[in-house]
Amino acid sequence: MTRLLAALILILLAPMTQAEMAPRDGWSVTATDKGYDALIDAVKAAAKANKMGVVTQAGPTGAAANRGITIPGNRVIGLFNNVYAVNILNLSTAAMIEAPIRMYVTENQDGTATLSYKLPSTVFAPYMAEAGPELETLAAELDAIFATISAEAAK
């Protein structure tokens, strides 16, 4: 009975002890002073200003709330540009599975939000041998664009 009670308590507390995003290899992780909704809006505005379209958005926060479950804000925003899509597709059909590149907005316990994403050069790395140096060039350009979007959104 004691083990069952302990397990139940851990299950119930798990959402409240969600870890904040930590730096990891091949990622950009930027803590901001912005709130969750403000950072989402800032990412969209910065993407538009840098000629990247918002292609997808998804997150469990709203659906969880509809089920009566409260979790920290969590949104994945997929960004891309058709010029890059066509150019990458011409180099590697398989590489297009990686588009759009996703930016990840997560709400922190203190009410601020963090912006994270895998570097495009990391995302496209498995296709470099197949696609050649042109894909490396495009991925480096996307690295710079996503860094600019991140910096603009975070300020």
Coordinates of C-alpha atoms in Angstrom, one line a residue:
M1 CA 0.0 0.0 0.0
T2 CA 2.8 2.4 0.8
R3 CA 4.5 1.8 -2.6
L4 CA 1.2 2.4 -4.3
L5 CA 0.7 5.7 -2.5
A6 CA 4.2 6.8 -3.2
A7 CA 3.8 6.0 -6.9
L8 CA 0.5 7.9 -7.0
I9 CA 2.1 11.0 -5.4
L10 CA 4.9 10.9 -7.9
I11 CA 2.5 10.6 -10.8
L12 CA 0.5 13.6 -9.5
L13 CA 3.5 15.7 -8.9
A14 CA 5.3 15.0 -12.2
P15 CA 3.6 17.8 -14.1
M16 CA 4.6 20.3 -11.4
T17 CA 8.3 19.3 -11.5
Q18 CA 8.7 19.6 -15.2
A19 CA 12.4 20.6 -15.9
E20 CA 13.1 23.7 -17.9
M21 CA 14.9 23.4 -21.2
A22 CA 18.6 22.9 -20.7
P23 CA 21.4 23.5 -23.3
R24 CA 22.2 20.5 -25.4
D25 CA 24.5 19.7 -28.4
G26 CA 23.2 20.9 -31.7
W27 CA 20.5 23.1 -30.2
S28 CA 20.1 26.8 -29.4
V29 CA 18.4 27.4 -26.1
T30 CA 17.6 31.0 -25.1
A31 CA 16.0 31.9 -21.8
T32 CA 14.0 35.1 -22.1
D33 CA 12.2 37.6 -19.8
K34 CA 9.1 37.4 -22.0
G35 CA 6.0 35.5 -21.0
Y36 CA 4.8 32.5 -22.9
D37 CA 2.2 34.2 -25.1
A38 CA 4.4 37.2 -25.7
L39 CA 7.3 35.0 -26.9
I40 CA 5.0 33.1 -29.3
D41 CA 3.9 36.4 -30.8
A42 CA 7.5 37.6 -31.0
V43 CA 8.6 34.4 -32.8
K44 CA 5.9 34.8 -35.4
A45 CA 6.7 38.5 -35.9
A46 CA 10.5 37.8 -36.2
A47 CA 9.9 34.9 -38.6
K48 CA 7.8 37.2 -40.8
A49 CA 10.4 39.9 -40.7
N50 CA 13.0 37.4 -41.8
K51 CA 10.9 36.0 -44.7
M52 CA 10.1 32.7 -43.0
G53 CA 6.5 31.5 -43.0
V54 CA 4.8 29.9 -40.0
V55 CA 4.0 26.5 -41.6
T56 CA 2.8 24.6 -38.5
Q57 CA 1.9 25.0 -34.8
A58 CA 1.2 22.4 -32.2
G59 CA 1.2 22.0 -28.5
P60 CA -0.5 20.0 -25.8
T61 CA -1.3 22.9 -23.4
G62 CA -4.8 23.7 -24.7
A63 CA -5.8 20.1 -25.2
A64 CA -4.7 19.3 -21.7
A65 CA -6.7 22.2 -20.3
N66 CA -9.7 20.9 -22.1
R67 CA -9.2 17.6 -20.2
G68 CA -8.9 19.5 -16.9
I69 CA -5.1 19.1 -16.7
T70 CA -2.9 22.1 -16.2
I71 CA 0.6 22.0 -17.7
P72 CA 3.1 24.7 -18.5
G73 CA 2.8 26.4 -21.9
N74 CA 4.3 24.3 -24.6
R75 CA 4.2 25.3 -28.3
V76 CA 6.2 24.0 -31.4
I77 CA 6.2 26.5 -34.3
G78 CA 7.4 25.2 -37.6
L79 CA 9.1 27.8 -39.9
F80 CA 10.2 27.6 -43.4
N81 CA 10.5 29.4 -46.8
N82 CA 9.5 27.9 -50.1
V83 CA 12.8 29.0 -51.8
Y84 CA 14.7 26.9 -49.3
A85 CA 12.2 24.1 -49.7
V86 CA 12.6 23.9 -53.5
N87 CA 16.4 24.2 -53.3
I88 CA 16.7 21.5 -50.6
L89 CA 14.3 19.2 -52.4
N90 CA 16.5 19.5 -55.6
L91 CA 19.4 18.3 -53.5
S92 CA 17.8 15.6 -51.5
T93 CA 14.2 14.3 -51.5
A94 CA 14.8 12.6 -48.1
A95 CA 16.0 15.9 -46.5
M96 CA 12.6 17.5 -47.0
I97 CA 11.2 15.3 -44.2
E98 CA 13.0 17.7 -41.8
A99 CA 11.0 20.8 -43.1
P100 CA 9.7 22.9 -41.5
I101 CA 12.4 23.6 -38.9
R102 CA 10.7 23.8 -35.5
M103 CA 11.1 26.5 -32.8
Y104 CA 10.0 25.4 -29.4
V105 CA 8.5 27.8 -26.8
T106 CA 8.3 26.5 -23.3
E107 CA 6.8 28.2 -20.2
N108 CA 9.1 28.3 -17.2
Q109 CA 8.0 28.0 -13.6
D110 CA 8.7 31.7 -13.0
G111 CA 6.3 32.8 -15.8
T112 CA 9.0 33.6 -18.3
A113 CA 9.5 31.5 -21.5
T114 CA 12.4 29.8 -23.2
L115 CA 13.0 29.6 -27.0
S116 CA 14.7 26.5 -28.3
Y117 CA 15.4 24.9 -31.6
K118 CA 17.7 22.4 -33.3
L119 CA 20.2 24.1 -35.5
P120 CA 19.3 23.7 -39.1
S121 CA 22.8 22.4 -39.8
T122 CA 22.2 19.7 -37.1
V123 CA 18.8 18.9 -38.6
F124 CA 20.2 18.5 -42.1
A125 CA 23.5 16.8 -41.1
P126 CA 22.3 13.3 -41.9
Y127 CA 21.7 14.3 -45.6
M128 CA 25.0 16.1 -46.2
A129 CA 26.9 13.2 -47.8
E130 CA 23.9 12.5 -50.2
A131 CA 23.2 16.2 -51.1
G132 CA 26.7 17.5 -51.2
P133 CA 28.2 20.9 -50.2
E134 CA 25.3 22.9 -51.5
L135 CA 23.1 21.5 -48.6
E136 CA 25.8 22.5 -46.2
T137 CA 25.7 26.1 -47.6
L138 CA 21.9 26.2 -47.4
A139 CA 21.9 24.8 -43.8
A140 CA 24.5 27.5 -42.8
E141 CA 22.2 30.2 -44.3
L142 CA 19.3 28.8 -42.3
D143 CA 21.5 28.7 -39.1
A144 CA 22.0 32.4 -39.5
I145 CA 18.3 33.2 -40.2
F146 CA 17.1 31.1 -37.2
A147 CA 19.7 32.8 -35.0
T148 CA 18.4 36.2 -36.1
I149 CA 14.8 35.1 -35.5
S150 CA 15.7 33.9 -32.0
A151 CA 17.6 37.0 -31.1
E152 CA 14.8 39.3 -32.4
A153 CA 12.1 37.3 -30.6
A154 CA 14.0 37.2 -27.3
K155 CA 14.7 40.9 -27.0

